[in-house]
Coordinates of C-alpha atoms and ligand atoms in Angstrom, one line a residue:
X552 CA -63.8 -19.6 -3.0
X553 CA -63.8 -23.6 -2.8
X554 CA -62.8 -26.2 -0.7
X555 CA -61.6 -29.9 -1.1
X556 CA -64.2 -32.2 1.1
X557 CA -62.6 -35.6 1.6
X558 CA -64.5 -38.8 2.8
X559 CA -62.3 -40.5 4.9
X560 CA -61.6 -44.4 5.1
X561 CA -61.2 -45.5 1.8
X562 CA -58.0 -48.1 0.5
X563 CA -56.3 -46.5 -2.5
X564 CA -54.6 -48.4 -5.2
X565 CA -53.5 -47.6 -8.7
X566 CA -51.1 -45.3 -9.9
X567 CA -50.4 -41.7 -9.3
X568 CA -48.3 -39.5 -12.1
X569 CA -45.6 -37.0 -10.5
X570 CA -45.4 -33.6 -11.8
X571 CA -42.4 -31.2 -12.6
X572 CA -40.9 -29.7 -9.7
X573 CA -42.5 -26.6 -8.3
X574 CA -39.3 -25.3 -6.5
X575 CA -37.5 -25.6 -9.8
X576 CA -40.1 -24.6 -12.0
X577 CA -40.4 -21.1 -9.7
X578 CA -36.4 -20.5 -10.4
X579 CA -36.4 -21.9 -14.4
X580 CA -39.5 -19.6 -15.2
X581 CA -37.2 -16.4 -13.9
X582 CA -33.9 -18.0 -15.9
X583 CA -34.8 -17.3 -19.0
X584 CA -35.0 -14.0 -18.7
X585 CA -31.2 -13.7 -18.6
X586 CA -31.5 -15.1 -22.3
X587 CA -31.1 -13.4 -25.7
X588 CA -33.6 -15.8 -27.8
X589 CA -36.5 -17.8 -26.5
X590 CA -36.5 -20.6 -23.8
X591 CA -38.1 -23.7 -23.4
X592 CA -39.3 -25.7 -20.5
X593 CA -41.3 -29.1 -20.5
X594 CA -42.8 -31.2 -17.7
X595 CA -44.2 -27.2 -15.8
X596 CA -47.0 -28.4 -13.1
X597 CA -50.1 -25.6 -14.1
X598 CA -49.7 -24.7 -10.6
X599 CA -50.3 -21.2 -9.7
X600 CA -47.5 -20.3 -9.1
X601 CA -46.6 -21.1 -12.1
X602 CA -49.3 -19.3 -13.9
X603 CA -48.2 -16.0 -11.4
X604 CA -44.2 -16.2 -12.6
X605 CA -45.9 -16.1 -16.7
X606 CA -47.7 -13.4 -16.0
X607 CA -44.9 -11.9 -14.2
X608 CA -43.0 -12.6 -16.8
X609 CA -45.8 -11.0 -19.2
X610 CA -45.5 -7.9 -17.5
X611 CA -41.8 -7.2 -17.9
X612 CA -42.2 -7.4 -22.1
X613 CA -41.5 -11.3 -22.3
X614 CA -43.3 -13.3 -24.6
X615 CA -45.5 -16.3 -23.1
X616 CA -47.0 -19.0 -24.0
X617 CA -48.3 -22.0 -21.7
X618 CA -50.0 -25.0 -22.8
X619 CA -49.3 -29.0 -22.4
X620 CA -47.4 -28.3 -19.2
X621 CA -45.0 -27.2 -21.6
X622 CA -43.7 -23.1 -21.4
X623 CA -41.6 -21.0 -23.6
X624 CA -40.4 -17.9 -23.4
X625 CA -39.3 -15.0 -25.2
X626 CA -36.9 -12.6 -23.3
X627 CA -35.9 -10.5 -26.0
X628 CA -37.9 -7.5 -25.8
X629 CA -38.0 -8.1 -21.6
X630 CA -37.9 -4.1 -19.2
X631 CA -36.3 -3.9 -16.2
X632 CA -39.7 -2.6 -14.5
X633 CA -40.6 -2.1 -11.9
X634 CA -42.3 -4.8 -9.6
X635 CA -42.9 -3.6 -6.2
X636 CA -46.8 -4.6 -5.8
X637 CA -49.4 -6.8 -7.3
X638 CA -48.6 -10.3 -8.4
X639 CA -44.6 -10.6 -6.6
X640 CA -47.2 -10.7 -3.7
X641 CA -48.5 -13.3 -4.5
X642 CA -45.1 -16.1 -4.3
X643 CA -42.7 -15.8 -2.1
X644 CA -40.4 -17.5 -4.9
X645 CA -41.0 -14.3 -6.6
X646 CA -37.2 -13.0 -5.6
X647 CA -35.9 -15.1 -8.1
X648 CA -37.2 -12.3 -10.3
X649 CA -34.6 -10.6 -8.0
X650 CA -31.1 -12.1 -9.2
X651 CA -32.4 -12.7 -12.8
X652 CA -33.0 -9.2 -13.3
X653 CA -29.9 -7.4 -11.9
X654 CA -28.2 -10.4 -14.4
X655 CA -29.9 -9.3 -17.2
X656 CA -30.5 -5.9 -16.9
X657 CA -28.2 -4.7 -13.7
X658 CA -31.2 -3.5 -12.3
X659 CA -34.5 -4.4 -10.7
X660 CA -37.8 -3.5 -7.9
X661 CA -39.1 -6.6 -6.7
X662 CA -42.2 -6.3 -3.8
X663 CA -41.3 -8.8 -1.4
X664 CA -44.0 -11.4 -0.1
X665 CA -46.8 -10.3 1.5
X666 CA -47.2 -11.8 4.7
X667 CA -45.6 -15.6 6.3
X668 CA -46.7 -18.2 7.3
X669 CA -43.6 -20.0 8.8
X670 CA -42.0 -17.4 10.3
X671 CA -39.7 -14.9 9.8
X672 CA -37.7 -16.2 6.8
X673 CA -35.3 -13.0 5.6
X674 CA -33.7 -12.9 2.6
X675 CA -30.4 -11.1 4.1
X676 CA -28.1 -14.1 2.6
X677 CA -29.6 -12.8 -1.2
X678 CA -29.3 -9.8 0.1
X679 CA -25.4 -9.8 0.5
X680 CA -24.3 -12.2 -1.9
X681 CA -25.9 -9.5 -4.4
X682 CA -23.8 -6.8 -3.0
X683 CA -20.7 -9.4 -2.9
X684 CA -21.0 -9.4 -6.3
X685 CA -21.5 -5.1 -6.5
X686 CA -24.7 -4.4 -6.0
X687 CA -26.1 -1.9 -4.3
X688 CA -28.9 -3.0 -2.5
X689 CA -31.9 -1.1 0.1
X690 CA -35.1 -1.8 0.3
X691 CA -38.0 0.8 0.5
X692 CA -41.3 0.4 1.3
X693 CA -41.5 -3.4 1.1
X694 CA -39.7 -3.7 -1.8
X695 CA -36.0 -4.5 -2.7
X696 CA -34.7 -1.9 -5.4
X697 CA -31.2 -2.9 -7.1
X698 CA -28.7 -1.2 -8.7
X699 CA -25.4 -2.6 -10.6
X700 CA -22.4 0.1 -12.7
X701 CA -21.2 -4.0 -13.5
X702 CA -21.6 -7.2 -11.6
X703 CA -18.0 -9.0 -10.9
X704 CA -17.6 -12.4 -9.5
X705 CA -17.1 -12.6 -5.7
X706 CA -16.2 -15.4 -3.0
X707 CA -19.4 -15.9 -0.5
X708 CA -20.1 -17.8 1.7
X709 CA -23.6 -18.6 2.6
X710 CA -24.2 -18.2 6.9
X711 CA -27.0 -20.1 6.3
X712 CA -27.9 -23.2 4.0
X713 CA -29.9 -21.3 1.6
X714 CA -31.5 -22.7 -1.2
X715 CA -33.0 -19.6 -2.6
X716 CA -29.8 -17.7 -2.1
X717 CA -27.9 -20.6 -3.3
X718 CA -30.1 -20.3 -6.5
X719 CA -29.8 -16.5 -6.8
X720 CA -27.0 -15.9 -6.5
X721 CA -25.8 -18.2 -9.5
X722 CA -28.9 -16.5 -11.7
X723 CA -26.6 -13.1 -10.4
X724 CA -23.3 -14.2 -10.7
X725 CA -23.9 -16.5 -14.8
X726 CA -23.1 -12.9 -16.6
X727 CA -20.5 -11.3 -14.0
X728 CA -17.2 -10.6 -14.8
X729 CA -14.9 -13.2 -14.1
X730 CA -15.3 -15.7 -11.4
X731 CA -17.7 -16.4 -8.0
X732 CA -17.3 -19.4 -5.6
X733 CA -20.4 -19.8 -3.7
X734 CA -19.0 -21.5 0.1
X735 CA -21.7 -23.8 2.0
X736 CA -24.1 -23.1 -0.1
X737 CA -27.5 -25.2 -0.3
X738 CA -27.2 -28.9 -2.3
X739 CA -31.0 -29.3 -3.2
X740 CA -32.0 -31.1 -7.0
X741 CA -33.6 -28.0 -7.9
X742 CA -30.4 -26.1 -7.7
X743 CA -28.4 -28.9 -9.9
X744 CA -31.8 -28.2 -12.5
X745 CA -31.0 -24.7 -12.0
X746 CA -27.5 -24.7 -13.0
X747 CA -28.5 -27.4 -16.2
X748 CA -30.8 -24.7 -17.4
X749 CA -28.7 -22.6 -17.4
X750 CA -25.4 -24.2 -18.4
X751 CA -27.9 -25.1 -21.5
X752 CA -27.9 -21.6 -22.0
X753 CA -24.6 -21.1 -22.5
X754 CA -23.6 -20.4 -19.2
X755 CA -20.4 -22.0 -17.0
X756 CA -21.4 -23.4 -13.7
X757 CA -19.7 -26.5 -12.0
X758 CA -20.7 -28.1 -8.6
X759 CA -23.8 -27.4 -8.3
X760 CA -24.9 -30.3 -6.6
X761 CA -22.4 -30.1 -4.2
X762 CA -21.7 -27.2 -0.8
X763 CA -19.7 -25.6 -3.3
X764 CA -20.3 -23.8 -6.8
X765 CA -18.3 -22.2 -9.0
X766 CA -19.7 -19.8 -11.8
X767 CA -16.8 -18.2 -14.5
X768 CA -19.2 -15.3 -15.9
X769 CA -19.8 -15.3 -19.7
X770 CA -21.0 -12.6 -21.8
X771 CA -24.4 -13.6 -22.8
X772 CA -26.8 -16.5 -22.2
X773 CA -28.4 -18.3 -24.6
X774 CA -32.5 -20.4 -25.5
X775 CA -32.3 -23.3 -25.0
X776 CA -35.0 -27.1 -23.8
X777 CA -35.3 -28.2 -21.6
X778 CA -37.2 -30.6 -19.5
X779 CA -37.3 -30.5 -15.5
X780 CA -36.8 -32.7 -12.8
X781 CA -39.9 -34.8 -10.9
X782 CA -41.6 -32.9 -7.6
X783 CA -39.9 -34.7 -4.6
X784 CA -42.2 -33.7 -2.2
X785 CA -45.5 -33.9 -4.2
X786 CA -44.1 -37.6 -4.5
X787 CA -43.2 -37.7 -1.0
X788 CA -46.8 -36.7 0.0
X789 CA -48.1 -39.5 -2.0
X790 CA -46.7 -42.3 -0.2
X791 CA -46.8 -40.9 2.6
X792 CA -50.3 -40.8 1.9
X793 CA -50.1 -44.4 0.7
X794 CA -48.8 -45.5 3.7
X795 CA -51.4 -44.0 5.6
X796 CA -54.1 -45.7 3.5
X797 CA -53.0 -47.3 0.7
X798 CA -53.0 -51.3 -0.2
X799 CA -50.6 -50.6 -3.4
X800 CA -49.7 -47.4 -4.3
X801 CA -47.3 -47.5 -7.3
X802 CA -46.2 -43.4 -7.1
X803 CA -45.1 -42.9 -11.3
X804 CA -42.2 -40.3 -12.5
X805 CA -39.7 -39.7 -9.0
X806 CA -36.2 -40.1 -9.3
X807 CA -35.6 -42.6 -5.7
X808 CA -32.4 -41.0 -4.0
X809 CA -34.2 -37.9 -4.5
X810 CA -37.0 -39.3 -1.4
X811 CA -34.0 -41.8 0.4
X812 CA -34.6 -40.1 3.6
X813 CA -38.3 -40.5 3.9
X814 CA -38.3 -44.1 1.9
X815 CA -35.6 -44.8 4.4
X816 CA -38.2 -43.8 7.5
X817 CA -41.4 -45.2 5.9
X818 CA -38.8 -48.9 6.2
X819 CA -38.1 -48.3 9.8
X820 CA -42.4 -47.4 10.3
X821 CA -42.8 -51.3 8.7
X822 CA -43.7 -49.7 5.4
X823 CA -42.9 -52.1 1.8
X824 CA -41.3 -49.2 -0.4
X825 CA -40.3 -50.1 -3.5
X826 CA -37.7 -48.4 -5.8
X827 CA -37.2 -49.3 -9.2
X828 CA -35.7 -46.7 -12.1
X829 CA -38.5 -44.1 -11.4
X830 CA -40.7 -45.1 -9.8
X831 CA -42.4 -46.5 -6.3
X832 CA -44.4 -48.7 -4.7
X833 CA -45.8 -48.2 -1.2
X834 CA -47.0 -51.7 -0.1
X835 CA -49.3 -52.4 3.0
X836 CA -50.4 -55.5 4.5
X837 CA -51.7 -54.6 7.1
X838 CA -48.5 -55.0 9.5
X839 CA -48.7 -52.0 12.3
X840 CA -46.8 -48.8 11.6
X841 CA -43.5 -48.2 14.6
X842 CA -43.2 -44.9 15.8
X843 CA -40.1 -42.9 14.4
X844 CA -38.1 -39.6 14.9
X845 CA -38.0 -37.5 12.6
X846 CA -35.8 -34.4 12.4
X847 CA -36.2 -32.2 9.4
X848 CA -32.3 -31.5 7.7
X849 CA -31.4 -29.6 4.4
X850 CA -30.5 -31.7 1.6
X851 CA -30.2 -34.8 1.5
X852 CA -31.3 -34.9 5.5
X853 CA -35.1 -35.1 6.1
X854 CA -36.9 -32.4 4.3
X855 CA -38.9 -29.5 6.1
X856 CA -41.4 -29.9 3.0
X857 CA -42.3 -33.2 4.3
X858 CA -42.8 -32.6 7.7
X859 CA -47.1 -32.1 8.1
X860 CA -48.1 -34.5 6.0
X861 CA -45.0 -37.2 8.0
X862 CA -46.7 -36.1 10.4
X863 CA -50.1 -37.3 10.1
X864 CA -48.7 -40.3 9.2
X865 CA -47.3 -40.7 12.9
X866 CA -50.5 -40.3 14.6
X867 CA -51.0 -44.1 12.7
X868 CA -48.1 -45.0 14.1
X869 CA -47.6 -47.2 17.3
X870 CA -46.0 -45.2 20.3
X871 CA -44.7 -41.2 20.9
X872 CA -42.4 -40.1 17.9
X873 CA -40.7 -37.3 18.0
X874 CA -40.3 -34.3 15.3
X875 CA -37.8 -31.6 15.3
X876 CA -37.9 -29.2 13.3
X877 CA -34.8 -27.4 12.3
X878 CA -35.5 -25.2 9.3
X879 CA -38.5 -22.9 9.6
X880 CA -39.8 -21.5 13.3
X881 CA -43.7 -21.8 13.1
X882 CA -43.7 -24.7 11.0
X883 CA -46.4 -26.6 13.7
X884 CA -49.3 -24.4 12.6
X885 CA -51.2 -27.2 10.9
X886 CA -51.6 -29.5 14.2
X887 CA -53.9 -26.9 15.9
X888 CA -55.9 -28.9 12.6
X889 CA -55.0 -31.5 13.3
X890 CA -55.6 -31.8 17.1
X891 CA -59.0 -31.1 16.4
X892 CA -59.7 -34.4 14.3
X893 CA -57.9 -35.8 17.8
X894 CA -54.4 -36.0 16.9
X895 CA -53.0 -36.5 20.6
X896 CA -49.6 -34.2 19.7
X897 CA -47.5 -31.8 22.7
X898 CA -45.5 -28.9 20.4
X899 CA -42.5 -27.1 23.1
X900 CA -40.7 -25.2 20.7
X901 CA -39.6 -26.5 17.5
X902 CA -40.3 -30.3 19.1
X903 CA -43.3 -31.7 18.8
X904 CA -44.1 -35.4 20.2
X905 CA -46.9 -37.0 18.4
X906 CA -48.6 -40.6 20.9
X907 CA -50.1 -43.0 18.4
X908 CA -52.2 -44.3 16.7
X909 CA -55.1 -42.9 17.2
X910 CA -58.6 -42.8 15.4
X911 CA -58.9 -39.3 13.6
X912 CA -62.2 -37.5 12.9
X913 CA -63.0 -36.2 10.8
X914 CA -63.8 -31.9 11.2
X915 CA -63.6 -28.4 9.4
X916 CA -60.5 -27.6 8.9
X917 CA -58.0 -24.8 7.2
X918 CA -55.2 -24.8 5.3
X919 CA -52.8 -22.3 6.5
X920 CA -49.5 -22.8 4.0
X921 CA -49.3 -25.8 1.2
X922 CA -47.8 -28.7 3.6
X923 CA -50.2 -28.0 6.1
X924 CA -52.8 -28.4 3.8
X925 CA -51.2 -31.6 2.6
X926 CA -51.3 -32.9 6.0
X927 CA -54.8 -31.8 5.9
X928 CA -55.5 -34.2 3.2
X929 CA -53.8 -37.1 4.1
X930 CA -55.6 -36.9 8.3
X931 CA -58.8 -35.9 5.9
X932 CA -58.1 -39.8 4.2
X933 CA -57.3 -41.4 7.0
X934 CA -60.2 -39.9 9.5
X935 CA -62.9 -41.0 9.9
X936 CA -65.8 -39.0 8.4
X937 CA -66.5 -35.9 5.9
X938 CA -63.2 -33.2 6.4
X939 CA -63.9 -30.5 4.5
X940 CA -60.5 -27.8 4.4
X941 CA -60.6 -24.4 3.2
X942 CA -57.5 -22.2 2.4
X943 CA -57.3 -24.9 -1.0
X944 CA -55.5 -21.6 -2.6
X945 CA -52.8 -22.3 -0.8
X946 CA -52.7 -26.6 -1.9
X947 CA -53.6 -25.0 -5.4
X948 CA -50.3 -22.9 -5.2
X949 CA -48.0 -26.7 -5.7
X950 CA -50.3 -29.7 -6.1
X951 CA -50.9 -29.8 -10.5
X952 CA -54.8 -31.6 -10.7
X953 CA -54.5 -33.1 -6.0
X954 CA -58.4 -34.1 -6.2
X955 CA -58.3 -35.5 -9.9
X956 CA -55.5 -37.7 -9.1
X957 CA -56.2 -38.7 -5.9
X958 CA -59.5 -39.7 -7.0
X959 CA -57.7 -41.8 -9.4
X960 CA -55.9 -44.0 -6.5
X961 CA -59.5 -43.8 -5.0
X962 CA -60.0 -41.7 -2.6
X963 CA -63.8 -40.3 -2.0
X964 CA -62.4 -36.6 -3.1
X965 CA -63.9 -33.7 -4.9
X966 CA -64.2 -29.9 -5.4
X967 CA -67.1 -27.8 -3.5
X968 CA -68.0 -23.8 -4.0
X969 CA -67.5 -22.5 0.5
X970 CA -70.4 -20.7 1.4
X971 CA -69.4 -17.7 2.2
X972 CA -66.0 -15.5 0.7
X973 CA -63.0 -15.1 2.9
X974 CA -60.5 -13.3 2.0
X975 CA -56.9 -15.1 2.1
X976 CA -53.6 -14.4 0.6
X977 CA -52.0 -17.0 -0.7
X978 CA -48.4 -16.7 0.3
X979 CA -45.8 -19.2 1.7
X980 CA -43.5 -21.5 -0.2
Ligands
LIG1006 C1 -37.1 -22.9 -0.1 C2 -38.3 -24.3 -0.7 C3 -38.9 -24.5 0.3 C4 -38.5 -25.1 0.9 C5 -37.3 -23.9 2.2 C6 -36.3 -25.8 2.9 C7 -38.4 -22.9 -3.1 C8 -39.3 -22.0 -3.3 N1 -39.1 -22.9 -1.6 O1 -37.5 -22.1 0.3 O2 -40.4 -25.2 -0.3 O3 -39.0 -25.5 2.4 O4 -36.0 -24.5 0.5 O5 -36.2 -27.0 2.4 O6 -37.5 -23.2 -3.2 N2 -32.7 -17.9 5.8 C9 -31.6 -16.9 6.3 N3 -31.9 -16.0 5.0 C10 -31.8 -16.2 4.0 C11 -32.3 -17.3 3.0 C12 -32.7 -18.5 4.7 O7 -31.6 -17.1 7.2 O8 -30.6 -15.2 3.3 C13 -33.3 -18.7 6.4 C14 -34.6 -19.5 6.5 O9 -34.8 -18.4 7.7 C15 -34.6 -21.1 6.4 C16 -33.4 -21.5 6.3 O10 -32.6 -20.8 6.3 O11 -34.4 -21.1 7.8 C17 -33.9 -21.9 4.7 O12 -34.5 -21.8 3.9 P1 -34.0 -21.5 2.3 O13 -33.7 -22.2 2.3 O14 -33.6 -20.3 2.1 O15 -36.0 -21.7 2.1 P2 -36.1 -20.9 1.3 O16 -35.0 -20.7 -0.5 O17 -37.6 -19.7 1.3

């Protein structure tokens, strides 16, 4: 096991590169199952979720290569092998194997991810969608069994706006007979990216990125070449980091409209944010940060995945900021770790009040999930002294080459072996 060590208090300068979007990647890779010839996906982030999915596709008979961020998936010899245990438990997004395998083979067995870090994360809307398309779905000993004689298009209204359910239903519906309409669909850019890949494979999808998606089923799908969108959450994490302890940091490979809610919040706090075609520059000129209230919402609202790092930034702002989390129940777990570093944050239910500015002090802290890890990296960069972060396997699920990238903009950060081997299972977003 490793830990990340940060010597805080250094000003950051330079250019940092953003990789491909994790939340797209974890759906694009299973989508390739639906093709009848090889699919090439470019600019994939080299993160453990991607490597695990690559291995899962090999387990079901796929021929997969992953070199220089490009994955080539030959799905021709895949079989509907049950995946009740093992690697599927390592990433939450293995649920996309359900939609993709159901779509191609009309059957699938996929284990549910083990523990859950952010409170209950039901998949009832995914299942409701599969059933509407004609599948019989049962849950036996922690694995979901799906089976259909044939899949038929249906009108599906999502009771909860869900990224996962929207994409999963798309995956299952592209080869179904007739028209599927998903109402109250999620509108995240990653959904558009998945629809773009599927369309490149020959699927007929309209309305991705709006709350009504129409899919006309086709007989078969073929391989294609697709370049993934940049990771807006990775970009947002670096924007926050630059606002917290940067002087002039250029974030390269970002689609500015995808991080608009964060850009607006940072400007409200007094940070200078310059946006270009595919770059964003963050400039701090010594102006004190102002407090701000945030509320997480579905896209295009403020993303829940950026709530933890932004809360760290708010500890450096003047005044009391209110953070309201509306997506996940247990997304303030990292706050205990921040308190150990001197942060003044009170959590009540789904809200947190952050008093600032506070001088954060280095500590030994533990990342309990991916974005908690991102928050602790920002806190470590701001704090006085040397911070040690364990639970690095969570961070590795979503940030490729984080240490090297941050060193490139002047952060004193490195990895070390931990003295004790801890049993940790990486499950989460
Ligand atoms: C995705 C992202 C995650 C992000 C989240 C919200 C991936 C792999 N992960 O997660 O990074 O934080 O969107 O933007 O893309 N819900 C139900 N029933 C369901 C499905 C969801 O009640 O069947 C609820 C969830 O508990 C949650 C809300 O709906 O409260 C949103 O969840 P959803 O959009 O599905 O999140 P994920 O797809 O799991």
